Amino acid sequence: MRKLREKNINEFLYTFLIGLILAILTFYVFVHFVQFIITSIVFLALAMTLQGIITLYLMLYAWEDSKNISGNRITRLFSKNRSKITALVPARHEEKVIGDTIRAINAIDYPNEYKETIVICRSDDVETIKSAQKTIKSLRTKNIKLLIFNSLPINKPHSLNVGLKKAKGDVVVVFDAEDQPHKNIYKSVNTVMRRDHADVVQFGVQLMNFRSSWYSLFNVLEYYFWFKSSLHFFAKNGSIPLGGNSVFFKKTLVEKIGGWDETCLTEDADIGFRLSLNGAKVKILYNEINATQEETPPTLTSFIKQRTRWNQGFIQILLKGDWLKLPTRRQKLLAGYILLIPEMQSLLFLMIPISLIMTFTVKLSVLVTMLTILPLLLLALQLIMLNVGLYEFTKAYKLRYPFWISLVTFFFFFPYQILLGLSALRAVVRLLQGNLTWEKTHHTNAHREQLKFRPAIVT
């Protein structure tokens, strides 16, 4: 009875203490509500200012000092020793583009006995299978195969694992169904793998159709800054999320880690971190004109779905926690930053209207006003950098730079960030619902039709 009484007294004291603390906090927030809101916004503004500075640094990394990306450029002195390379091309509902892609891969300048292409389709995708069969038959070559399967789940990583089991090459490369690889891609990667003893090589990828829609401009520039600049920083510091295509792996290393994670919606980023954990040496290989060319999603709906999948996959990797096993604190910090980028970008641009509202409606000290306006100033700097990057992009690819294009970036930059924010929010909702279905991005060959590029790019 005495022990029971003591237990009741202890529970009462704990409950009373918690209640007292909550009451004090409630009273504090109620009495100092405005100050609390201002303090929260200032804190958020400082965090987003730091994020904005980091973003600008990554955008400028390749230009700041040429030594930052030395050794990552493509050479024209190719190794005479060759590894056999197998291209894995997962395709689903890609009847409009798969034919051109097969012809483009077949036209890569590399001895036929050292290259193999496996197009991977599920048995229910009749139209893509017909298109692939027709193209393969017309090419009359024995090193292109169509692999048809009917197992689950229906997603890209599962298709890749199916193809990996049949691959005969020492090196496997992933191409998406709409990819337009450069004719020298195999010789360049083979040379780097042998010269630098690299286990993984990420080749450059570039979206091309920057005038297809108002959002395609920003999507193209994201790829441009990511592959030309930011990715080199992450690779140099040993914490890199790989891209979804034009990535070359030593086959034995991929087999060692069990292939691609079939439950992850960003299997490319996931395998990058897992390979880093296994000590893989990753190299970036990039020149603008040699990059694999792709197209932006054709509609707003498909764009939001694609970004939702990426964001949801990043959250999956974050929660899975493999990145916490990286050997150094710096690598862990960078990995955590990469995985949180979508959410941080959303917060940054949420701060812009809040900053303006606070500036004109609430009487603030000069210091607080300056702090809340900093994200807006960084936004202006990013707009300038985007226009500089667009000029560099059009110059590199010998495209016309329209005089009015800077107005497009000004008027549509914030709406584009709203799209990114909606995609991040949708990713969180889908994850909470336990919805891990793969939302496919459809392709229309816009990068080939608009730019009149045909299979086998020649420079």
C-alpha positions as a Markdown table, in Angstrom:
| # | Residue | x | y | z |
|---|---|---|---|---|
| 1 | Met | 0.0 | 0.0 | 0.0 |
| 2 | Arg | 2.9 | 2.4 | 0.9 |
| 3 | Lys | 4.6 | 1.6 | -2.4 |
| 4 | Leu | 1.4 | 2.2 | -4.3 |
| 5 | Arg | 0.9 | 5.6 | -2.5 |
| 6 | Glu | 4.5 | 6.6 | -3.3 |
| 7 | Lys | 4.0 | 5.7 | -7.0 |
| 8 | Asn | 0.8 | 7.8 | -7.1 |
| 9 | Ile | 2.6 | 10.7 | -5.5 |
| 10 | Asn | 5.5 | 10.5 | -8.1 |
| 11 | Glu | 3.0 | 10.3 | -11.0 |
| 12 | Phe | 1.2 | 13.3 | -9.6 |
| 13 | Leu | 4.5 | 15.3 | -9.2 |
| 14 | Tyr | 5.6 | 14.4 | -12.8 |
| 15 | Thr | 2.2 | 15.4 | -14.2 |
| 16 | Phe | 2.2 | 18.6 | -12.2 |
| 17 | Leu | 5.7 | 19.5 | -13.3 |
| 18 | Ile | 4.9 | 18.9 | -17.0 |
| 19 | Gly | 1.7 | 20.8 | -16.7 |
| 20 | Leu | 3.5 | 23.7 | -15.0 |
| 21 | Ile | 6.1 | 23.9 | -17.8 |
| 22 | Leu | 3.5 | 23.8 | -20.5 |
| 23 | Ala | 1.5 | 26.5 | -18.7 |
| 24 | Ile | 4.6 | 28.7 | -18.5 |
| 25 | Leu | 5.4 | 28.2 | -22.2 |
| 26 | Thr | 1.8 | 28.9 | -23.2 |
| 27 | Phe | 1.8 | 32.1 | -21.1 |
| 28 | Tyr | 5.1 | 33.2 | -22.6 |
| 29 | Val | 3.9 | 32.6 | -26.1 |
| 30 | Phe | 0.6 | 34.3 | -25.5 |
| 31 | Val | 2.1 | 37.4 | -23.8 |
| 32 | His | 5.0 | 37.7 | -26.2 |
| 33 | Phe | 3.4 | 36.4 | -29.3 |
| 34 | Val | 4.7 | 39.0 | -31.7 |
| 35 | Gln | 8.2 | 38.7 | -30.3 |
| 36 | Phe | 8.0 | 35.0 | -30.6 |
| 37 | Ile | 7.0 | 35.2 | -34.3 |
| 38 | Ile | 9.7 | 37.7 | -35.1 |
| 39 | Thr | 12.3 | 35.6 | -33.3 |
| 40 | Ser | 11.2 | 32.5 | -35.3 |
| 41 | Ile | 11.3 | 34.4 | -38.6 |
| 42 | Val | 14.7 | 35.8 | -37.9 |
| 43 | Phe | 16.0 | 32.4 | -37.1 |
| 44 | Leu | 14.5 | 31.0 | -40.2 |
| 45 | Ala | 15.9 | 33.9 | -42.3 |
| 46 | Leu | 19.4 | 33.2 | -41.0 |
| 47 | Ala | 19.1 | 29.5 | -41.8 |
| 48 | Met | 17.8 | 30.3 | -45.3 |
| 49 | Thr | 20.5 | 32.9 | -45.8 |
| 50 | Leu | 23.1 | 30.2 | -45.1 |
| 51 | Gln | 21.3 | 27.9 | -47.6 |
| 52 | Gly | 21.3 | 30.7 | -50.2 |
| 53 | Ile | 25.0 | 31.3 | -49.8 |
| 54 | Ile | 25.7 | 27.6 | -50.1 |
| 55 | Thr | 23.6 | 27.4 | -53.3 |
| 56 | Leu | 25.5 | 30.3 | -54.8 |
| 57 | Tyr | 28.8 | 28.8 | -53.9 |
| 58 | Leu | 27.9 | 25.5 | -55.5 |
| 59 | Met | 26.7 | 27.3 | -58.6 |
| 60 | Leu | 30.0 | 29.2 | -58.9 |
| 61 | Tyr | 32.3 | 26.3 | -57.8 |
| 62 | Ala | 33.4 | 25.3 | -61.3 |
| 63 | Trp | 34.1 | 28.9 | -62.3 |
| 64 | Glu | 35.7 | 30.1 | -59.1 |
| 65 | Asp | 38.9 | 28.1 | -59.7 |
| 66 | Ser | 39.6 | 25.8 | -62.6 |
| 67 | Lys | 41.6 | 23.5 | -60.3 |
| 68 | Asn | 38.3 | 22.6 | -58.7 |
| 69 | Ile | 37.3 | 20.5 | -61.7 |
| 70 | Ser | 40.8 | 19.7 | -63.0 |
| 71 | Gly | 41.0 | 16.0 | -64.1 |
| 72 | Asn | 37.3 | 15.8 | -64.7 |
| 73 | Arg | 37.3 | 17.0 | -68.3 |
| 74 | Ile | 37.2 | 14.6 | -71.3 |
| 75 | Thr | 40.4 | 13.8 | -73.0 |
| 76 | Arg | 40.8 | 12.9 | -76.7 |
| 77 | Leu | 43.8 | 10.5 | -75.9 |
| 78 | Phe | 41.9 | 7.2 | -75.5 |
| 79 | Ser | 43.3 | 4.0 | -74.0 |
| 80 | Lys | 43.9 | 1.2 | -76.4 |
| 81 | Asn | 43.0 | -1.4 | -73.7 |
| 82 | Arg | 39.3 | -1.9 | -73.6 |
| 83 | Ser | 36.7 | -3.2 | -71.1 |
| 84 | Lys | 33.5 | -4.8 | -72.3 |
| 85 | Ile | 30.6 | -2.4 | -71.6 |
| 86 | Thr | 27.0 | -3.4 | -71.2 |
| 87 | Ala | 24.3 | -0.7 | -71.6 |
| 88 | Leu | 21.2 | -1.3 | -69.5 |
| 89 | Val | 18.2 | 0.5 | -71.0 |
| 90 | Pro | 15.0 | 0.1 | -68.9 |
| 91 | Ala | 12.0 | 1.2 | -70.9 |
| 92 | Arg | 8.3 | 1.4 | -70.1 |
| 93 | His | 5.7 | 3.0 | -72.4 |
| 94 | Glu | 8.5 | 4.5 | -74.4 |
| 95 | Glu | 7.4 | 3.6 | -77.9 |
| 96 | Lys | 7.9 | 7.1 | -79.1 |
| 97 | Val | 11.6 | 7.4 | -78.2 |
| 98 | Ile | 13.1 | 3.9 | -77.7 |
| 99 | Gly | 13.9 | 3.4 | -81.4 |
| 100 | Asp | 16.0 | 6.6 | -81.6 |
| 101 | Thr | 17.7 | 5.7 | -78.4 |
| 102 | Ile | 18.7 | 2.2 | -79.5 |
| 103 | Arg | 20.1 | 3.7 | -82.7 |
| 104 | Ala | 22.0 | 6.3 | -80.7 |
| 105 | Ile | 23.6 | 3.7 | -78.4 |
| 106 | Asn | 24.4 | 1.5 | -81.4 |
| 107 | Ala | 26.2 | 4.4 | -83.1 |
| 108 | Ile | 28.6 | 4.9 | -80.1 |
| 109 | Asp | 32.2 | 4.6 | -81.5 |
| 110 | Tyr | 33.5 | 1.5 | -79.8 |
| 111 | Pro | 34.3 | -2.0 | -81.2 |
| 112 | Asn | 31.2 | -4.1 | -81.4 |
| 113 | Glu | 32.8 | -7.1 | -79.7 |
| 114 | Tyr | 33.4 | -4.9 | -76.6 |
| 115 | Lys | 29.9 | -3.4 | -76.3 |
| 116 | Glu | 26.5 | -4.9 | -75.5 |
| 117 | Thr | 23.1 | -3.3 | -75.2 |
| 118 | Ile | 20.2 | -4.8 | -73.2 |
| 119 | Val | 16.8 | -3.1 | -73.6 |
| 120 | Ile | 14.6 | -4.2 | -70.7 |
| 121 | Cys | 10.8 | -4.2 | -71.0 |
| 122 | Arg | 8.0 | -5.8 | -69.0 |
| 123 | Ser | 5.8 | -8.2 | -70.9 |
| 124 | Asp | 2.6 | -6.1 | -70.7 |
| 125 | Asp | 4.3 | -3.1 | -72.5 |
| 126 | Val | 3.4 | -4.3 | -76.0 |
| 127 | Glu | 4.0 | -1.1 | -77.9 |
| 128 | Thr | 7.5 | -0.5 | -76.5 |
| 129 | Ile | 8.4 | -4.1 | -77.2 |
| 130 | Lys | 7.2 | -3.8 | -80.8 |
| 131 | Ser | 9.1 | -0.6 | -81.4 |
| 132 | Ala | 12.3 | -2.0 | -79.8 |
| 133 | Gln | 12.0 | -5.2 | -81.9 |
| 134 | Lys | 11.5 | -3.3 | -85.1 |
| 135 | Thr | 14.6 | -1.1 | -84.5 |
| 136 | Ile | 16.8 | -4.0 | -83.4 |
| 137 | Lys | 15.8 | -6.0 | -86.5 |
| 138 | Ser | 16.6 | -3.1 | -88.8 |
| 139 | Leu | 20.1 | -2.7 | -87.3 |
| 140 | Arg | 21.1 | -6.3 | -87.9 |
| 141 | Thr | 23.5 | -6.6 | -85.1 |
| 142 | Lys | 23.9 | -9.4 | -82.5 |
| 143 | Asn | 25.1 | -7.2 | -79.6 |
| 144 | Ile | 21.7 | -5.6 | -79.0 |
| 145 | Lys | 19.2 | -7.7 | -77.0 |
| 146 | Leu | 15.6 | -7.3 | -75.9 |
| 147 | Leu | 15.0 | -8.7 | -72.4 |
| 148 | Ile | 11.3 | -9.2 | -71.5 |
| 149 | Phe | 10.3 | -10.0 | -68.0 |
| 150 | Asn | 7.0 | -10.2 | -66.0 |
| 151 | Ser | 8.0 | -10.0 | -62.4 |
| 152 | Leu | 7.2 | -7.3 | -59.8 |
| 153 | Pro | 7.6 | -4.5 | -58.7 |
| 154 | Ile | 7.1 | -2.3 | -61.8 |
| 155 | Asn | 9.9 | 0.2 | -61.5 |
| 156 | Lys | 13.3 | 1.2 | -62.8 |
| 157 | Pro | 15.5 | -0.4 | -60.1 |
| 158 | His | 13.8 | -3.8 | -60.6 |
| 159 | Ser | 14.3 | -3.6 | -64.3 |
| 160 | Leu | 18.0 | -2.7 | -63.8 |
| 161 | Asn | 18.5 | -5.7 | -61.4 |
| 162 | Val | 16.8 | -8.0 | -64.0 |
| 163 | Gly | 19.2 | -6.7 | -66.7 |
| 164 | Leu | 22.3 | -6.9 | -64.4 |
| 165 | Lys | 21.9 | -10.7 | -64.1 |
| 166 | Lys | 22.1 | -11.0 | -67.9 |
| 167 | Ala | 24.9 | -8.5 | -68.5 |
| 168 | Lys | 28.2 | -9.9 | -69.8 |
| 169 | Gly | 30.2 | -6.7 | -69.7 |
| 170 | Asp | 32.9 | -5.9 | -67.1 |
| 171 | Val | 31.3 | -2.5 | -66.9 |
| 172 | Val | 27.6 | -1.7 | -66.9 |
| 173 | Val | 26.1 | 1.7 | -67.8 |
| 174 | Val | 22.6 | 2.9 | -67.3 |
| 175 | Phe | 20.8 | 4.8 | -70.0 |
| 176 | Asp | 17.2 | 6.1 | -69.9 |
| 177 | Ala | 14.9 | 5.4 | -72.7 |
| 178 | Glu | 15.2 | 8.9 | -74.3 |
| 179 | Asp | 18.9 | 9.4 | -73.9 |
| 180 | Gln | 21.1 | 10.7 | -76.7 |
| 181 | Pro | 24.7 | 9.7 | -75.7 |
| 182 | His | 27.8 | 11.2 | -77.4 |
| 183 | Lys | 29.6 | 9.0 | -79.8 |
| 184 | Asn | 32.8 | 9.0 | -77.8 |
| 185 | Ile | 31.3 | 8.3 | -74.4 |
| 186 | Tyr | 32.5 | 4.7 | -74.1 |
| 187 | Lys | 36.1 | 5.5 | -75.1 |
| 188 | Ser | 36.2 | 8.4 | -72.7 |
| 189 | Val | 34.9 | 6.5 | -69.7 |
| 190 | Asn | 37.0 | 3.4 | -70.5 |
| 191 | Thr | 40.1 | 5.6 | -70.5 |
| 192 | Val | 39.3 | 7.3 | -67.2 |
| 193 | Met | 38.5 | 4.0 | -65.5 |
| 194 | Arg | 41.8 | 2.6 | -66.5 |
| 195 | Arg | 43.9 | 5.7 | -66.1 |
| 196 | Asp | 42.5 | 6.8 | -62.7 |
| 197 | His | 41.5 | 3.3 | -61.4 |
| 198 | Ala | 37.9 | 4.5 | -61.0 |
| 199 | Asp | 35.2 | 2.2 | -59.9 |
| 200 | Val | 32.3 | 4.5 | -60.9 |
| 201 | Val | 32.2 | 7.2 | -63.5 |
| 202 | Gln | 29.3 | 9.7 | -63.7 |
| 203 | Phe | 29.2 | 11.2 | -67.2 |
| 204 | Gly | 27.6 | 14.5 | -67.8 |
| 205 | Val | 23.8 | 14.8 | -68.5 |
| 206 | Gln | 22.1 | 17.8 | -69.9 |
| 207 | Leu | 18.4 | 18.6 | -70.6 |
| 208 | Met | 18.2 | 20.5 | -73.9 |
| 209 | Asn | 14.7 | 21.9 | -74.8 |
| 210 | Phe | 14.9 | 25.1 | -72.8 |
| 211 | Arg | 12.3 | 26.8 | -74.9 |
| 212 | Ser | 9.6 | 24.1 | -74.8 |
| 213 | Ser | 7.7 | 25.7 | -71.8 |
| 214 | Trp | 8.2 | 28.3 | -69.1 |
| 215 | Tyr | 9.4 | 25.8 | -66.5 |
| 216 | Ser | 11.7 | 23.9 | -68.9 |
| 217 | Leu | 14.1 | 26.9 | -68.9 |
| 218 | Phe | 14.7 | 26.5 | -65.1 |
| 219 | Asn | 14.8 | 22.7 | -65.3 |
| 220 | Val | 17.5 | 22.9 | -68.0 |
| 221 | Leu | 19.6 | 25.3 | -66.0 |
| 222 | Glu | 19.3 | 23.1 | -62.9 |
| 223 | Tyr | 21.0 | 20.3 | -64.8 |
| 224 | Tyr | 23.6 | 22.7 | -66.2 |
| 225 | Phe | 24.7 | 24.0 | -62.9 |
| 226 | Trp | 24.5 | 20.6 | -61.2 |
| 227 | Phe | 26.6 | 18.6 | -63.6 |
| 228 | Lys | 29.0 | 21.5 | -64.6 |
| 229 | Ser | 29.6 | 22.7 | -61.1 |
| 230 | Ser | 27.9 | 21.4 | -58.0 |
| 231 | Leu | 28.5 | 17.7 | -58.6 |
| 232 | His | 32.2 | 18.2 | -58.7 |
| 233 | Phe | 32.2 | 19.6 | -55.2 |
| 234 | Phe | 30.3 | 16.7 | -53.8 |
| 235 | Ala | 32.5 | 14.1 | -55.6 |
| 236 | Lys | 35.6 | 15.8 | -54.4 |
| 237 | Asn | 34.4 | 15.5 | -50.8 |
| 238 | Gly | 33.4 | 11.9 | -51.1 |
| 239 | Ser | 29.6 | 12.3 | -50.7 |
| 240 | Ile | 27.8 | 12.0 | -54.0 |
| 241 | Pro | 24.3 | 11.1 | -55.2 |
| 242 | Leu | 24.7 | 9.7 | -58.6 |
| 243 | Gly | 22.5 | 10.6 | -61.5 |
| 244 | Gly | 19.9 | 8.3 | -63.0 |
| 245 | Asn | 21.7 | 7.7 | -66.3 |
| 246 | Ser | 25.1 | 7.8 | -68.0 |
| 247 | Val | 26.6 | 6.2 | -64.9 |
| 248 | Phe | 29.3 | 3.5 | -65.5 |
| 249 | Phe | 29.9 | 0.9 | -62.8 |
| 250 | Lys | 32.3 | -2.0 | -62.4 |
| 251 | Lys | 29.8 | -4.8 | -62.5 |
| 252 | Thr | 31.4 | -6.8 | -59.7 |
| 253 | Leu | 31.0 | -3.8 | -57.3 |
| 254 | Val | 27.3 | -3.4 | -58.1 |
| 255 | Glu | 26.8 | -7.2 | -57.5 |
| 256 | Lys | 28.7 | -7.0 | -54.3 |
| 257 | Ile | 26.3 | -4.5 | -52.8 |
| 258 | Gly | 23.2 | -6.4 | -54.0 |
| 259 | Gly | 22.3 | -4.2 | -57.0 |
| 260 | Trp | 19.8 | -1.4 | -56.9 |
| 261 | Asp | 17.3 | -0.9 | -54.0 |
| 262 | Glu | 13.9 | -1.8 | -55.5 |
| 263 | Thr | 12.0 | -0.1 | -52.7 |
| 264 | Cys | 13.7 | 3.3 | -53.2 |
| 265 | Leu | 12.2 | 5.9 | -55.6 |
| 266 | Thr | 15.7 | 7.5 | -56.2 |
| 267 | Glu | 17.7 | 4.3 | -56.7 |
| 268 | Asp | 20.5 | 6.3 | -58.4 |
| 269 | Ala | 21.2 | 8.5 | -55.3 |
| 270 | Asp | 20.9 | 5.6 | -53.0 |
| 271 | Ile | 23.4 | 3.4 | -54.9 |
| 272 | Gly | 25.8 | 6.4 | -54.9 |
| 273 | Phe | 25.8 | 6.5 | -51.1 |
| 274 | Arg | 26.0 | 2.7 | -50.7 |
| 275 | Leu | 29.0 | 2.5 | -53.1 |
| 276 | Ser | 30.7 | 5.3 | -51.2 |
| 277 | Leu | 30.3 | 3.3 | -48.0 |
| 278 | Asn | 32.0 | 0.4 | -49.8 |
| 279 | Gly | 35.0 | 2.6 | -50.6 |
| 280 | Ala | 34.2 | 3.0 | -54.3 |
| 281 | Lys | 36.3 | 5.6 | -56.2 |
| 282 | Val | 33.9 | 7.9 | -58.0 |
| 283 | Lys | 34.9 | 10.1 | -60.9 |
| 284 | Ile | 33.0 | 12.9 | -62.7 |
| 285 | Leu | 33.6 | 13.3 | -66.4 |
| 286 | Tyr | 32.1 | 16.4 | -68.0 |
| 287 | Asn | 32.4 | 18.6 | -71.0 |
| 288 | Glu | 29.3 | 20.4 | -72.2 |
| 289 | Ile | 29.3 | 19.3 | -75.8 |
| 290 | Asn | 29.9 | 15.6 | -74.8 |
| 291 | Ala | 27.1 | 15.4 | -72.2 |
| 292 | Thr | 24.2 | 12.9 | -72.7 |
| 293 | Gln | 21.2 | 14.9 | -73.9 |
| 294 | Glu | 17.7 | 14.5 | -72.5 |
| 295 | Glu | 14.4 | 16.4 | -72.5 |
| 296 | Thr | 12.4 | 18.0 | -69.7 |
| 297 | Pro | 9.0 | 16.5 | -68.6 |
| 298 | Pro | 6.4 | 17.5 | -71.2 |
| 299 | Thr | 3.7 | 18.8 | -68.9 |
| 300 | Leu | 3.4 | 20.5 | -65.5 |
| 301 | Thr | 1.7 | 17.4 | -64.1 |
| 302 | Ser | 4.6 | 15.1 | -65.2 |
| 303 | Phe | 7.1 | 17.6 | -63.9 |
| 304 | Ile | 5.5 | 17.7 | -60.4 |
| 305 | Lys | 5.3 | 13.9 | -60.3 |
| 306 | Gln | 8.9 | 13.5 | -61.3 |
| 307 | Arg | 10.0 | 16.0 | -58.5 |
| 308 | Thr | 7.7 | 14.3 | -56.1 |
| 309 | Arg | 9.4 | 11.0 | -56.8 |
| 310 | Trp | 12.8 | 12.5 | -56.3 |
| 311 | Asn | 11.9 | 14.3 | -53.1 |
| 312 | Gln | 10.2 | 11.2 | -51.7 |
| 313 | Gly | 13.2 | 9.0 | -52.6 |
| 314 | Phe | 15.6 | 11.5 | -50.9 |
| 315 | Ile | 13.4 | 11.3 | -47.7 |
| 316 | Gln | 13.5 | 7.5 | -47.9 |
| 317 | Ile | 17.3 | 7.6 | -48.1 |
| 318 | Leu | 17.5 | 10.1 | -45.2 |
| 319 | Leu | 15.3 | 7.9 | -43.0 |
| 320 | Lys | 17.1 | 4.7 | -44.0 |
| 321 | Gly | 20.2 | 6.1 | -42.5 |
| 322 | Asp | 23.0 | 4.4 | -44.6 |
| 323 | Trp | 24.6 | 7.8 | -45.1 |
| 324 | Leu | 25.2 | 8.1 | -41.3 |
| 325 | Lys | 27.7 | 5.2 | -41.7 |
| 326 | Leu | 30.0 | 7.3 | -44.0 |
| 327 | Pro | 33.5 | 7.4 | -42.5 |
| 328 | Thr | 34.0 | 11.2 | -41.9 |
| 329 | Arg | 31.8 | 13.9 | -40.3 |
| 330 | Arg | 32.2 | 16.0 | -43.3 |
| 331 | Gln | 30.8 | 13.3 | -45.6 |
| 332 | Lys | 27.8 | 12.8 | -43.3 |
| 333 | Leu | 27.1 | 16.5 | -43.1 |
| 334 | Leu | 27.2 | 16.8 | -46.9 |
| 335 | Ala | 25.0 | 13.8 | -47.4 |
| 336 | Gly | 22.5 | 15.1 | -44.9 |
| 337 | Tyr | 22.5 | 18.5 | -46.7 |
| 338 | Ile | 22.0 | 16.9 | -50.1 |
| 339 | Leu | 19.0 | 14.8 | -48.9 |
| 340 | Leu | 17.4 | 17.9 | -47.3 |
| 341 | Ile | 18.0 | 20.3 | -50.3 |
| 342 | Pro | 14.4 | 20.1 | -51.6 |
| 343 | Glu | 12.8 | 21.0 | -48.3 |
| 344 | Met | 15.4 | 23.8 | -47.6 |
| 345 | Gln | 14.8 | 25.3 | -51.0 |
| 346 | Ser | 11.0 | 25.4 | -50.3 |
| 347 | Leu | 11.6 | 27.2 | -47.0 |
| 348 | Leu | 14.0 | 29.7 | -48.7 |
| 349 | Phe | 11.3 | 30.8 | -51.1 |
| 350 | Leu | 8.6 | 30.7 | -48.5 |
| 351 | Met | 10.7 | 33.3 | -46.7 |
| 352 | Ile | 10.5 | 35.8 | -49.6 |
| 353 | Pro | 6.8 | 36.8 | -49.2 |
| 354 | Ile | 7.1 | 36.6 | -45.4 |
| 355 | Ser | 10.1 | 39.0 | -45.6 |
| 356 | Leu | 8.2 | 41.5 | -47.7 |
| 357 | Ile | 5.1 | 41.3 | -45.5 |
| 358 | Met | 7.1 | 41.8 | -42.3 |
| 359 | Thr | 9.0 | 44.7 | -43.8 |
| 360 | Phe | 5.9 | 46.7 | -44.7 |
| 361 | Thr | 3.4 | 45.7 | -42.0 |
| 362 | Val | 5.4 | 45.3 | -38.8 |
| 363 | Lys | 7.6 | 47.8 | -37.1 |
| 364 | Leu | 11.0 | 46.2 | -36.8 |
| 365 | Ser | 14.4 | 47.3 | -35.8 |
| 366 | Val | 16.9 | 48.0 | -38.6 |
| 367 | Leu | 18.9 | 44.9 | -37.8 |
| 368 | Val | 15.9 | 42.6 | -37.9 |
| 369 | Thr | 14.7 | 44.2 | -41.2 |
| 370 | Met | 18.1 | 43.6 | -42.8 |
| 371 | Leu | 18.1 | 40.0 | -41.7 |
| 372 | Thr | 14.6 | 39.2 | -43.0 |
| 373 | Ile | 15.5 | 40.9 | -46.4 |
| 374 | Leu | 18.7 | 38.9 | -46.9 |
| 375 | Pro | 17.0 | 35.9 | -48.6 |
| 376 | Leu | 15.4 | 38.3 | -51.1 |
| 377 | Leu | 18.9 | 39.7 | -51.9 |
| 378 | Leu | 20.2 | 36.2 | -52.4 |
| 379 | Leu | 17.3 | 35.5 | -54.7 |
| 380 | Ala | 18.3 | 38.4 | -56.8 |
| 381 | Leu | 21.9 | 37.1 | -57.0 |
| 382 | Gln | 20.6 | 33.7 | -58.0 |
| 383 | Leu | 18.5 | 35.3 | -60.8 |
| 384 | Ile | 21.7 | 37.0 | -62.1 |
| 385 | Met | 23.6 | 33.8 | -62.0 |
| 386 | Leu | 20.8 | 31.9 | -63.8 |
| 387 | Asn | 21.0 | 34.4 | -66.7 |
| 388 | Val | 24.7 | 34.2 | -66.9 |
| 389 | Gly | 24.4 | 30.4 | -66.8 |
| 390 | Leu | 21.8 | 30.5 | -69.6 |
| 391 | Tyr | 24.1 | 32.6 | -71.8 |
| 392 | Glu | 27.0 | 30.1 | -71.1 |
| 393 | Phe | 24.7 | 27.2 | -71.9 |
| 394 | Thr | 23.5 | 28.6 | -75.3 |
| 395 | Lys | 27.1 | 29.5 | -76.2 |
| 396 | Ala | 28.4 | 26.0 | -75.4 |
| 397 | Tyr | 25.7 | 24.4 | -77.5 |
| 398 | Lys | 25.7 | 27.0 | -80.3 |
| 399 | Leu | 22.1 | 28.0 | -79.6 |
| 400 | Arg | 20.5 | 31.4 | -80.0 |
| 401 | Tyr | 20.2 | 33.4 | -76.8 |
| 402 | Pro | 16.9 | 35.3 | -77.1 |
| 403 | Phe | 17.1 | 38.9 | -75.9 |
| 404 | Trp | 13.8 | 38.5 | -74.0 |
| 405 | Ile | 14.8 | 35.4 | -72.1 |
| 406 | Ser | 15.9 | 37.3 | -69.0 |
| 407 | Leu | 12.3 | 38.6 | -68.5 |
| 408 | Val | 11.2 | 35.0 | -68.4 |
| 409 | Thr | 13.6 | 34.1 | -65.6 |
| 410 | Phe | 12.4 | 37.2 | -63.7 |
| 411 | Phe | 8.7 | 36.6 | -64.0 |
| 412 | Phe | 8.7 | 32.8 | -63.6 |
| 413 | Phe | 11.4 | 32.1 | -61.2 |
| 414 | Phe | 9.2 | 32.4 | -58.1 |
| 415 | Pro | 6.4 | 30.4 | -59.7 |
| 416 | Tyr | 9.0 | 27.7 | -60.4 |
| 417 | Gln | 10.0 | 27.6 | -56.8 |
| 418 | Ile | 6.3 | 27.2 | -55.9 |
| 419 | Leu | 6.2 | 24.1 | -58.1 |
| 420 | Leu | 9.3 | 22.7 | -56.2 |
| 421 | Gly | 7.6 | 23.5 | -52.9 |
| 422 | Leu | 4.4 | 21.7 | -53.9 |
| 423 | Ser | 6.4 | 18.7 | -55.1 |
| 424 | Ala | 8.2 | 18.6 | -51.8 |
| 425 | Leu | 4.9 | 18.8 | -49.8 |
| 426 | Arg | 3.3 | 16.1 | -52.0 |
| 427 | Ala | 6.3 | 13.8 | -51.4 |
| 428 | Val | 5.8 | 14.1 | -47.6 |
| 429 | Val | 2.1 | 13.4 | -47.9 |
| 430 | Arg | 2.7 | 10.3 | -50.1 |
| 431 | Leu | 5.3 | 9.0 | -47.7 |
| 432 | Leu | 3.0 | 9.4 | -44.8 |
| 433 | Gln | 0.3 | 7.5 | -46.7 |
| 434 | Gly | 2.8 | 4.7 | -47.4 |
| 435 | Asn | 2.4 | 5.3 | -51.1 |
| 436 | Leu | 5.6 | 4.1 | -52.9 |
| 437 | Thr | 4.2 | 3.6 | -56.4 |
| 438 | Trp | 6.5 | 4.7 | -59.2 |
| 439 | Glu | 5.1 | 7.7 | -61.1 |
| 440 | Lys | 6.6 | 7.5 | -64.6 |
| 441 | Thr | 7.8 | 10.5 | -66.5 |
| 442 | His | 6.7 | 10.4 | -70.1 |
| 443 | His | 8.9 | 11.4 | -73.0 |
| 444 | Thr | 8.2 | 12.9 | -76.4 |
| 445 | Asn | 11.6 | 13.3 | -78.1 |
| 446 | Ala | 11.4 | 17.1 | -77.7 |
| 447 | His | 15.2 | 17.3 | -77.2 |
| 448 | Arg | 15.7 | 15.6 | -80.6 |
| 449 | Glu | 12.9 | 17.3 | -82.6 |
| 450 | Gln | 13.5 | 20.9 | -81.3 |
| 451 | Leu | 17.3 | 20.8 | -81.8 |
| 452 | Lys | 17.3 | 18.6 | -84.8 |
| 453 | Phe | 19.7 | 16.3 | -83.2 |
| 454 | Arg | 19.7 | 12.7 | -84.5 |
| 455 | Pro | 21.2 | 9.5 | -83.2 |
| 456 | Ala | 25.0 | 9.5 | -83.2 |
| 457 | Ile | 26.0 | 13.0 | -82.2 |
| 458 | Val | 29.0 | 14.1 | -84.1 |
| 459 | Thr | 31.2 | 17.1 | -83.1 |
